[in-house]
Amino acid sequence: MNTEPTRYSQALNALRFFAAMWIVFAHFGIRPLGALGLPAAFLDLLQTRSIATSFFFLLSGFLLTQSLYGKRVRIRSFLTRRITKLYPVHALCFLAMVPTAFIGLDRIRGEDVAVHSLLWLTMVHGFFPKVQLLYNSPAWAVTSFALGYGAILWTRRWTRWSTAALLAAMGLFWIIDLAPNLWLVTHFRQSFQYSFPGDPAVHVAPELDQATSFIHAFPPLRILEVMFGSVLALLANRVQPADKPHWWAGDSFLAASGLATAIFLSVMGSSFTTRFLAGHALFLPLLAVLVLGVWFNRGNLERLLSNPLLQLGGSSSMLIYFGHWPACWGIIWFAQKFGGLSARQTMESPMVFLIMLAGSILPALLLQRPYDKFCGDIARRLGAYWIPASMVTPLPAESSAARRSTSESASAARLTGEIV
């Protein structure tokens, strides 16, 4: 009987789709859903979209480390696959948004486009606060993801660290990630007295808005979340090692993740300060428990989320995340230009929002497999020319069980080509 734990989770793959949809709804669905009369508590929940972003970063570190666990990794091959998967959709979506500098849909001067293009196309724009949220706003994450891949190659080597040392590292990552947000709520205490930040009657200090955006998109903080997930993967292999799986792991962690979700939902009814911190690093440990609960569970939850459409949606989550911004703004421009709608009518129309959802999701689902093939072809062409193949990072003390190749690990290898 093969006792090696799977390196693939259909449930986690499906959850990536839900996280991507959360971000789409948070960016463009607040006003249309508010116009339909949905309760403010639900709209508050959508506002905490940073939790979905943190989930993406944590899950990226977790699954990539799981897929590489116990293997020798060629740096050239790994980085080539990752960057060629990330860069084409980033570059295309940026170029699709460049015209917004000239047609009045974005706060960009046409004469600045050349400098901005250099920063964006070299993927360093995440370090520049005045540029990181322009054009394709969600793509501030590209800088963090690209650097996070290098961080994973470092943290995955910590297999000889004690469990206490790994837990301490995760705690340190969490505290550093949380600290700037704690500073925000203390330094701008007056601005955090409101119950719903989206209320147009609320006047938030411009300095708070700028500081929040900078901290939200600052690459070193997001890289810590990738490393947090990577170390979590190392700990997961100690809870359920390859040669001694524990039957209780799945049920125990799934129950804990249910409790974590209940805590999160209860916090949504509390003060704006608590909700803000919950959406900005405070609940990172609860996300870790959720990931472990889903990862170890191989029962009903896995079967429930194994629907082929959900699996395709999970694999397409990167295209949805980066592509929904240009798709939605294109639909907004078309509705205003040819539909005779005002800016307010467009942003509050449920029908326009439904068209935005279709325009964000359907192309991503249809293009996912061709895009994977395209990126794979590029990676194979670049593989022989980028970074010497002799640069190899072996894991110390690899066990024979960890070196075994199974069909499930092959599935995980395919999955790593789809994870951001």
Short mmCIF file of C-alpha atoms in Angstrom, two decimals:
data_model
loop_
_atom_site.label_atom_id
_atom_site.label_comp_id
_atom_site.label_asym_id
_atom_site.label_seq_id
_atom_site.Cartn_x
_atom_site.Cartn_y
_atom_site.Cartn_z
CA MET A 1 0.00 0.00 0.00
CA ASN A 2 1.37 3.42 -0.94
CA THR A 3 1.39 5.62 2.18
CA GLU A 4 2.90 8.71 0.62
CA PRO A 5 0.58 11.69 1.11
CA THR A 6 -0.72 13.36 -1.98
CA ARG A 7 0.95 16.56 -3.18
CA TYR A 8 -2.26 17.74 -4.82
CA SER A 9 -5.53 18.99 -3.34
CA GLN A 10 -8.57 19.50 -5.54
CA ALA A 11 -10.25 21.35 -2.68
CA LEU A 12 -7.43 23.90 -2.36
CA ASN A 13 -7.39 24.32 -6.13
CA ALA A 14 -11.12 25.10 -6.08
CA LEU A 15 -10.66 27.55 -3.21
CA ARG A 16 -8.29 29.54 -5.40
CA PHE A 17 -11.22 30.14 -7.75
CA PHE A 18 -13.40 31.39 -4.90
CA ALA A 19 -10.59 33.67 -3.70
CA ALA A 20 -10.25 35.15 -7.20
CA MET A 21 -14.00 35.72 -7.37
CA TRP A 22 -13.93 37.40 -3.96
CA ILE A 23 -11.45 39.92 -5.33
CA VAL A 24 -13.55 40.55 -8.46
CA PHE A 25 -16.66 41.15 -6.34
CA ALA A 26 -14.72 43.43 -3.98
CA HIS A 27 -13.36 45.55 -6.83
CA PHE A 28 -16.53 45.97 -8.87
CA GLY A 29 -19.46 44.42 -6.99
CA ILE A 30 -19.82 46.56 -3.86
CA ARG A 31 -21.95 49.30 -5.41
CA PRO A 32 -24.18 47.07 -7.62
CA LEU A 33 -24.82 44.71 -4.71
CA GLY A 34 -25.50 47.67 -2.45
CA ALA A 35 -28.00 48.97 -5.00
CA LEU A 36 -29.79 45.62 -4.76
CA GLY A 37 -30.19 46.14 -1.01
CA LEU A 38 -27.80 43.48 0.26
CA PRO A 39 -27.01 43.86 3.98
CA ALA A 40 -24.10 46.07 5.01
CA ALA A 41 -22.52 43.16 6.91
CA PHE A 42 -22.10 41.24 3.66
CA LEU A 43 -20.63 44.29 1.93
CA ASP A 44 -18.24 44.71 4.86
CA LEU A 45 -17.14 41.12 4.33
CA LEU A 46 -16.42 41.80 0.67
CA GLN A 47 -14.36 44.83 1.67
CA THR A 48 -11.85 42.57 3.45
CA ARG A 49 -10.54 41.36 0.09
CA SER A 50 -6.98 41.56 1.40
CA ILE A 51 -7.69 38.24 3.12
CA ALA A 52 -8.20 36.65 -0.30
CA THR A 53 -4.93 38.20 -1.48
CA SER A 54 -3.09 36.86 1.58
CA PHE A 55 -4.64 33.47 0.86
CA PHE A 56 -3.13 33.54 -2.65
CA PHE A 57 0.34 34.34 -1.31
CA LEU A 58 0.19 31.80 1.52
CA LEU A 59 -1.16 29.09 -0.76
CA SER A 60 1.50 29.80 -3.37
CA GLY A 61 4.26 29.22 -0.83
CA PHE A 62 2.51 26.18 0.62
CA LEU A 63 1.76 24.29 -2.59
CA LEU A 64 5.02 25.09 -4.36
CA THR A 65 6.99 23.90 -1.32
CA GLN A 66 4.86 20.74 -1.13
CA SER A 67 5.49 20.01 -4.80
CA LEU A 68 9.25 20.47 -4.35
CA TYR A 69 9.51 18.64 -1.03
CA GLY A 70 12.18 15.95 -1.01
CA LYS A 71 13.32 16.69 -4.56
CA ARG A 72 16.40 18.11 -6.20
CA VAL A 73 15.46 21.34 -7.92
CA ARG A 74 17.19 22.99 -10.84
CA ILE A 75 16.96 26.70 -10.19
CA ARG A 76 16.96 27.44 -13.91
CA SER A 77 14.04 25.12 -14.61
CA PHE A 78 12.01 26.26 -11.61
CA LEU A 79 12.42 30.00 -12.18
CA THR A 80 11.92 29.70 -15.92
CA ARG A 81 8.60 27.88 -15.45
CA ARG A 82 7.40 30.31 -12.83
CA ILE A 83 8.34 33.55 -14.61
CA THR A 84 7.12 32.39 -18.02
CA LYS A 85 3.82 31.49 -16.40
CA LEU A 86 3.50 34.88 -14.73
CA TYR A 87 4.95 37.35 -17.22
CA PRO A 88 2.83 36.98 -20.41
CA VAL A 89 -0.53 37.64 -18.73
CA HIS A 90 1.02 40.48 -16.73
CA ALA A 91 2.49 42.17 -19.81
CA LEU A 92 -0.64 41.71 -21.94
CA CYS A 93 -2.99 43.06 -19.27
CA PHE A 94 -0.70 46.04 -18.68
CA LEU A 95 -0.61 46.86 -22.39
CA ALA A 96 -4.40 46.52 -22.51
CA MET A 97 -4.69 49.19 -19.80
CA VAL A 98 -2.18 51.67 -21.26
CA PRO A 99 -4.89 53.42 -23.35
CA THR A 100 -6.64 54.43 -20.11
CA ALA A 101 -3.95 57.09 -19.75
CA PHE A 102 -5.36 58.81 -22.84
CA ILE A 103 -9.13 58.28 -22.66
CA GLY A 104 -9.78 59.54 -19.14
CA LEU A 105 -10.44 56.26 -17.32
CA ASP A 106 -7.38 56.45 -15.07
CA ARG A 107 -5.38 59.07 -13.17
CA ILE A 108 -2.36 58.96 -15.49
CA ARG A 109 -0.69 61.66 -17.57
CA GLY A 110 0.15 60.55 -21.09
CA GLU A 111 3.71 61.87 -20.84
CA ASP A 112 4.44 59.52 -17.91
CA VAL A 113 3.54 56.34 -19.77
CA ALA A 114 7.08 55.66 -21.07
CA VAL A 115 8.64 55.64 -17.58
CA HIS A 116 5.72 53.69 -16.15
CA SER A 117 6.02 51.11 -18.92
CA LEU A 118 9.67 50.51 -18.07
CA LEU A 119 8.81 49.89 -14.42
CA TRP A 120 5.84 47.66 -15.18
CA LEU A 121 7.42 45.57 -17.91
CA THR A 122 10.46 44.89 -15.70
CA MET A 123 8.09 43.90 -12.85
CA VAL A 124 9.64 46.30 -10.33
CA HIS A 125 6.63 48.64 -10.18
CA GLY A 126 5.58 47.15 -6.85
CA PHE A 127 8.33 49.12 -5.11
CA PHE A 128 7.05 52.50 -6.36
CA PRO A 129 3.96 53.72 -4.44
CA LYS A 130 2.93 56.26 -7.08
CA VAL A 131 2.97 53.64 -9.83
CA GLN A 132 2.12 50.29 -8.22
CA LEU A 133 -1.67 50.71 -8.37
CA LEU A 134 -1.95 52.42 -11.76
CA TYR A 135 -3.01 50.70 -15.00
CA ASN A 136 -3.83 47.09 -14.05
CA SER A 137 -4.21 47.76 -10.34
CA PRO A 138 -4.26 44.13 -9.04
CA ALA A 139 -0.95 43.47 -10.80
CA TRP A 140 0.97 45.17 -8.00
CA ALA A 141 1.23 41.56 -6.81
CA VAL A 142 3.48 40.56 -9.74
CA THR A 143 6.57 41.97 -8.03
CA SER A 144 5.81 40.09 -4.82
CA PHE A 145 5.09 36.80 -6.57
CA ALA A 146 8.24 36.97 -8.69
CA LEU A 147 10.44 37.61 -5.66
CA GLY A 148 8.48 35.08 -3.62
CA TYR A 149 9.60 32.29 -5.93
CA GLY A 150 13.20 32.99 -4.95
CA ALA A 151 12.22 33.04 -1.28
CA ILE A 152 10.68 29.58 -1.61
CA LEU A 153 13.97 28.19 -2.90
CA TRP A 154 15.48 29.39 0.38
CA THR A 155 12.82 28.37 2.92
CA ARG A 156 12.36 24.89 1.44
CA ARG A 157 15.89 24.08 2.60
CA TRP A 158 14.93 24.48 6.25
CA THR A 159 14.01 20.80 6.61
CA ARG A 160 16.63 20.27 9.33
CA TRP A 161 15.23 23.02 11.50
CA SER A 162 13.43 21.92 14.65
CA THR A 163 9.66 22.24 14.83
CA ALA A 164 10.05 25.01 17.41
CA ALA A 165 12.38 26.93 15.10
CA LEU A 166 9.94 26.65 12.19
CA LEU A 167 7.05 27.83 14.37
CA ALA A 168 9.19 30.73 15.58
CA ALA A 169 9.98 31.68 11.98
CA MET A 170 6.28 31.68 11.10
CA GLY A 171 5.54 33.78 14.17
CA LEU A 172 8.24 36.27 13.21
CA PHE A 173 6.92 36.54 9.64
CA TRP A 174 3.43 37.14 10.97
CA ILE A 175 4.45 39.82 13.48
CA ILE A 176 6.51 41.73 10.90
CA ASP A 177 3.61 41.55 8.42
CA LEU A 178 1.11 42.74 11.04
CA ALA A 179 3.21 45.51 12.63
CA PRO A 180 2.71 48.24 9.95
CA ASN A 181 -1.05 47.71 10.09
CA LEU A 182 -1.04 48.03 13.87
CA TRP A 183 0.81 51.30 13.40
CA LEU A 184 -1.89 52.49 11.00
CA VAL A 185 -4.77 51.90 13.41
CA THR A 186 -2.94 53.68 16.23
CA HIS A 187 -1.53 56.58 14.22
CA PHE A 188 -4.83 57.26 12.41
CA ARG A 189 -7.09 56.27 15.28
CA GLN A 190 -9.72 58.91 14.49
CA SER A 191 -10.27 57.58 10.97
CA PHE A 192 -11.00 54.09 12.30
CA GLN A 193 -14.07 55.11 14.31
CA TYR A 194 -16.47 54.45 11.43
CA SER A 195 -18.39 51.24 10.89
CA PHE A 196 -18.27 51.12 7.10
CA PRO A 197 -15.33 52.66 5.23
CA GLY A 198 -17.18 52.66 1.90
CA ASP A 199 -19.74 55.18 3.14
CA PRO A 200 -19.36 58.30 0.93
CA ALA A 201 -20.13 60.49 3.95
CA VAL A 202 -16.92 59.34 5.63
CA HIS A 203 -13.89 61.56 5.02
CA VAL A 204 -10.75 59.44 5.38
CA ALA A 205 -7.45 61.26 5.72
CA PRO A 206 -5.55 61.17 2.40
CA GLU A 207 -2.42 60.17 4.31
CA LEU A 208 -4.22 57.10 5.65
CA ASP A 209 -5.38 56.09 2.18
CA GLN A 210 -1.85 56.45 0.79
CA ALA A 211 -0.23 54.60 3.70
CA THR A 212 -2.78 51.77 3.50
CA SER A 213 -2.21 51.31 -0.23
CA PHE A 214 1.55 51.33 0.20
CA ILE A 215 1.53 48.75 3.02
CA HIS A 216 -1.02 46.59 1.18
CA ALA A 217 1.18 46.36 -1.93
CA PHE A 218 4.67 46.52 -0.37
CA PRO A 219 6.56 43.47 -1.76
CA PRO A 220 8.70 42.61 1.32
CA LEU A 221 5.56 42.20 3.43
CA ARG A 222 3.81 40.02 0.86
CA ILE A 223 6.95 37.91 0.39
CA LEU A 224 6.72 37.15 4.12
CA GLU A 225 3.29 35.62 3.47
CA VAL A 226 4.76 33.40 0.76
CA MET A 227 7.51 32.32 3.18
CA PHE A 228 4.87 31.78 5.89
CA GLY A 229 3.09 29.34 3.59
CA SER A 230 6.35 27.65 2.63
CA VAL A 231 7.30 26.98 6.26
CA LEU A 232 3.73 25.81 6.90
CA ALA A 233 4.28 23.14 4.23
CA LEU A 234 7.42 21.93 6.02
CA LEU A 235 5.47 21.65 9.27
CA ALA A 236 2.62 19.85 7.51
CA ASN A 237 5.02 17.11 6.47
CA ARG A 238 5.90 16.61 10.14
CA VAL A 239 2.28 16.38 11.21
CA GLN A 240 1.70 13.79 8.50
CA PRO A 241 5.05 12.51 7.23
CA ALA A 242 5.38 10.52 4.04
CA ASP A 243 5.94 7.18 5.73
CA LYS A 244 3.63 7.58 8.77
CA PRO A 245 0.32 9.22 7.88
CA HIS A 246 -1.98 10.03 10.81
CA TRP A 247 -5.66 9.27 10.32
CA TRP A 248 -6.71 12.05 12.70
CA ALA A 249 -4.94 14.89 10.90
CA GLY A 250 -7.64 15.63 8.32
CA ASP A 251 -10.63 15.69 10.70
CA SER A 252 -8.80 17.60 13.42
CA PHE A 253 -7.53 20.38 11.19
CA LEU A 254 -10.80 20.60 9.27
CA ALA A 255 -12.69 21.08 12.54
CA ALA A 256 -10.16 23.74 13.56
CA SER A 257 -10.55 25.49 10.21
CA GLY A 258 -14.32 25.54 10.70
CA LEU A 259 -13.79 27.19 14.08
CA ALA A 260 -11.39 29.68 12.49
CA THR A 261 -14.02 30.57 9.87
CA ALA A 262 -16.64 31.08 12.59
CA ILE A 263 -14.27 33.41 14.47
CA PHE A 264 -13.65 35.40 11.31
CA LEU A 265 -17.36 35.80 10.53
CA SER A 266 -18.09 36.88 14.11
CA VAL A 267 -15.40 39.56 13.86
CA MET A 268 -17.13 41.02 10.80
CA GLY A 269 -19.80 42.41 13.10
CA SER A 270 -17.32 44.25 15.31
CA SER A 271 -15.52 47.57 14.92
CA PHE A 272 -13.93 48.77 11.70
CA THR A 273 -10.52 48.63 13.40
CA THR A 274 -10.89 44.91 14.10
CA ARG A 275 -12.21 44.22 10.61
CA PHE A 276 -9.35 46.17 9.09
CA LEU A 277 -6.73 44.20 11.03
CA ALA A 278 -8.54 40.94 10.25
CA GLY A 279 -8.16 41.73 6.58
CA HIS A 280 -4.54 42.83 6.93
CA ALA A 281 -2.39 40.01 8.35
CA LEU A 282 -4.14 39.52 11.72
CA PHE A 283 -5.93 36.39 10.51
CA LEU A 284 -2.94 34.89 8.70
CA PRO A 285 -2.68 32.07 11.32
CA LEU A 286 -6.38 31.28 10.79
CA LEU A 287 -5.76 31.04 7.05
CA ALA A 288 -2.94 28.61 7.84
CA VAL A 289 -5.31 26.43 9.86
CA LEU A 290 -7.83 26.53 7.00
CA VAL A 291 -5.19 25.46 4.47
CA LEU A 292 -4.07 22.57 6.70
CA GLY A 293 -7.65 21.49 7.29
CA VAL A 294 -8.39 21.33 3.58
CA TRP A 295 -4.98 19.82 2.74
CA PHE A 296 -5.26 16.92 5.17
CA ASN A 297 -8.92 16.18 4.46
CA ARG A 298 -9.43 13.57 1.76
CA GLY A 299 -13.12 12.90 2.36
CA ASN A 300 -16.37 14.67 1.53
CA LEU A 301 -14.83 18.12 1.16
CA GLU A 302 -12.38 16.90 -1.47
CA ARG A 303 -15.18 15.16 -3.38
CA LEU A 304 -17.49 18.16 -3.07
CA LEU A 305 -14.94 20.53 -4.61
CA SER A 306 -13.68 18.13 -7.27
CA ASN A 307 -16.23 19.40 -9.80
CA PRO A 308 -14.45 19.79 -13.17
CA LEU A 309 -15.72 23.35 -13.61
CA LEU A 310 -14.40 24.33 -10.17
CA GLN A 311 -11.08 22.69 -10.98
CA LEU A 312 -10.84 24.63 -14.23
CA GLY A 313 -11.76 27.78 -12.33
CA GLY A 314 -9.00 27.14 -9.81
CA SER A 315 -6.47 26.59 -12.57
CA SER A 316 -7.70 29.80 -14.22
CA SER A 317 -7.52 31.88 -11.04
CA MET A 318 -4.35 33.68 -12.12
CA LEU A 319 -5.93 34.74 -15.42
CA ILE A 320 -9.05 35.89 -13.58
CA TYR A 321 -7.02 37.81 -11.01
CA PHE A 322 -4.85 39.69 -13.50
CA GLY A 323 -7.37 39.87 -16.34
CA HIS A 324 -10.54 41.03 -14.59
CA TRP A 325 -9.35 44.63 -14.24
CA PRO A 326 -8.86 45.37 -17.97
CA ALA A 327 -11.95 43.31 -18.83
CA CYS A 328 -14.20 45.20 -16.40
CA TRP A 329 -12.85 48.64 -17.27
CA GLY A 330 -13.28 47.86 -20.96
CA ILE A 331 -16.94 47.01 -20.32
CA ILE A 332 -17.36 50.19 -18.23
CA TRP A 333 -15.93 52.32 -21.03
CA PHE A 334 -18.14 50.62 -23.62
CA ALA A 335 -21.27 51.09 -21.46
CA GLN A 336 -20.55 54.79 -21.01
CA LYS A 337 -19.49 55.40 -24.60
CA PHE A 338 -22.17 53.46 -26.45
CA GLY A 339 -24.80 52.64 -23.82
CA GLY A 340 -25.56 56.19 -22.81
CA LEU A 341 -24.97 55.46 -19.12
CA SER A 342 -23.43 57.93 -16.71
CA ALA A 343 -20.42 56.94 -14.62
CA ARG A 344 -22.61 56.43 -11.55
CA GLN A 345 -25.22 54.40 -13.44
CA THR A 346 -22.51 52.18 -14.88
CA MET A 347 -20.84 51.47 -11.54
CA GLU A 348 -24.15 50.76 -9.77
CA SER A 349 -25.88 48.72 -12.47
CA PRO A 350 -26.34 45.03 -11.55
CA MET A 351 -26.72 44.18 -15.24
CA VAL A 352 -23.40 45.81 -16.14
CA PHE A 353 -21.79 43.95 -13.23
CA LEU A 354 -23.13 40.62 -14.53
CA ILE A 355 -21.56 41.42 -17.90
CA MET A 356 -18.31 42.23 -16.07
CA LEU A 357 -18.39 38.84 -14.34
CA ALA A 358 -18.94 37.06 -17.64
CA GLY A 359 -16.19 39.10 -19.28
CA SER A 360 -13.77 38.25 -16.48
CA ILE A 361 -14.50 34.55 -16.04
CA LEU A 362 -15.40 33.08 -19.44
CA PRO A 363 -12.26 34.23 -21.31
CA ALA A 364 -10.08 32.94 -18.47
CA LEU A 365 -11.76 29.52 -18.54
CA LEU A 366 -11.50 29.27 -22.32
CA LEU A 367 -7.90 30.48 -22.52
CA GLN A 368 -6.45 28.55 -19.57
CA ARG A 369 -5.29 25.44 -21.44
CA PRO A 370 -3.96 27.32 -24.52
CA TYR A 371 -2.17 29.72 -22.17
CA ASP A 372 -0.57 26.83 -20.26
CA LYS A 373 0.64 25.30 -23.51
CA PHE A 374 1.98 28.64 -24.72
CA CYS A 375 3.88 29.25 -21.46
CA GLY A 376 5.21 25.70 -21.45
CA ASP A 377 6.58 26.12 -24.97
CA ILE A 378 8.31 29.37 -23.97
CA ALA A 379 9.77 27.78 -20.84
CA ARG A 380 11.23 24.90 -22.84
CA ARG A 381 12.78 27.32 -25.33
CA LEU A 382 14.30 29.48 -22.58
CA GLY A 383 15.37 26.63 -20.36
CA ALA A 384 18.68 26.00 -22.13
CA TYR A 385 19.75 29.64 -22.07
CA TRP A 386 18.82 31.06 -18.69
CA ILE A 387 20.86 30.44 -15.50
CA PRO A 388 23.44 27.61 -15.63
CA ALA A 389 21.93 24.18 -15.22
CA SER A 390 24.68 23.30 -12.74
CA MET A 391 23.00 25.51 -10.14
CA VAL A 392 21.12 22.88 -8.14
CA THR A 393 19.69 23.10 -4.62
CA PRO A 394 19.43 19.59 -3.09
CA LEU A 395 17.38 19.18 0.04
CA PRO A 396 19.37 17.79 2.98
CA ALA A 397 18.59 14.35 4.37
CA GLU A 398 16.11 13.31 1.71
CA SER A 399 14.26 10.16 2.68
CA SER A 400 13.64 7.31 0.28
CA ALA A 401 9.90 7.83 0.75
CA ALA A 402 10.21 11.48 -0.19
CA ARG A 403 12.13 10.59 -3.36
CA ARG A 404 9.51 8.17 -4.64
CA SER A 405 7.74 9.28 -7.79
CA THR A 406 4.01 8.66 -7.92
CA SER A 407 1.21 9.60 -10.23
CA GLU A 408 -0.03 12.06 -7.63
CA SER A 409 3.31 13.86 -7.49
CA ALA A 410 3.11 14.11 -11.27
CA SER A 411 -0.26 15.79 -10.87
CA ALA A 412 1.33 18.18 -8.39
CA ALA A 413 4.06 18.98 -10.87
CA ARG A 414 1.40 19.93 -13.38
CA LEU A 415 -0.35 21.99 -10.75
CA THR A 416 2.77 24.01 -9.94
CA GLY A 417 2.63 25.33 -13.45
CA GLU A 418 -0.73 26.84 -12.59
CA ILE A 419 -0.15 28.34 -9.16
CA VAL A 420 0.70 31.98 -8.71
#
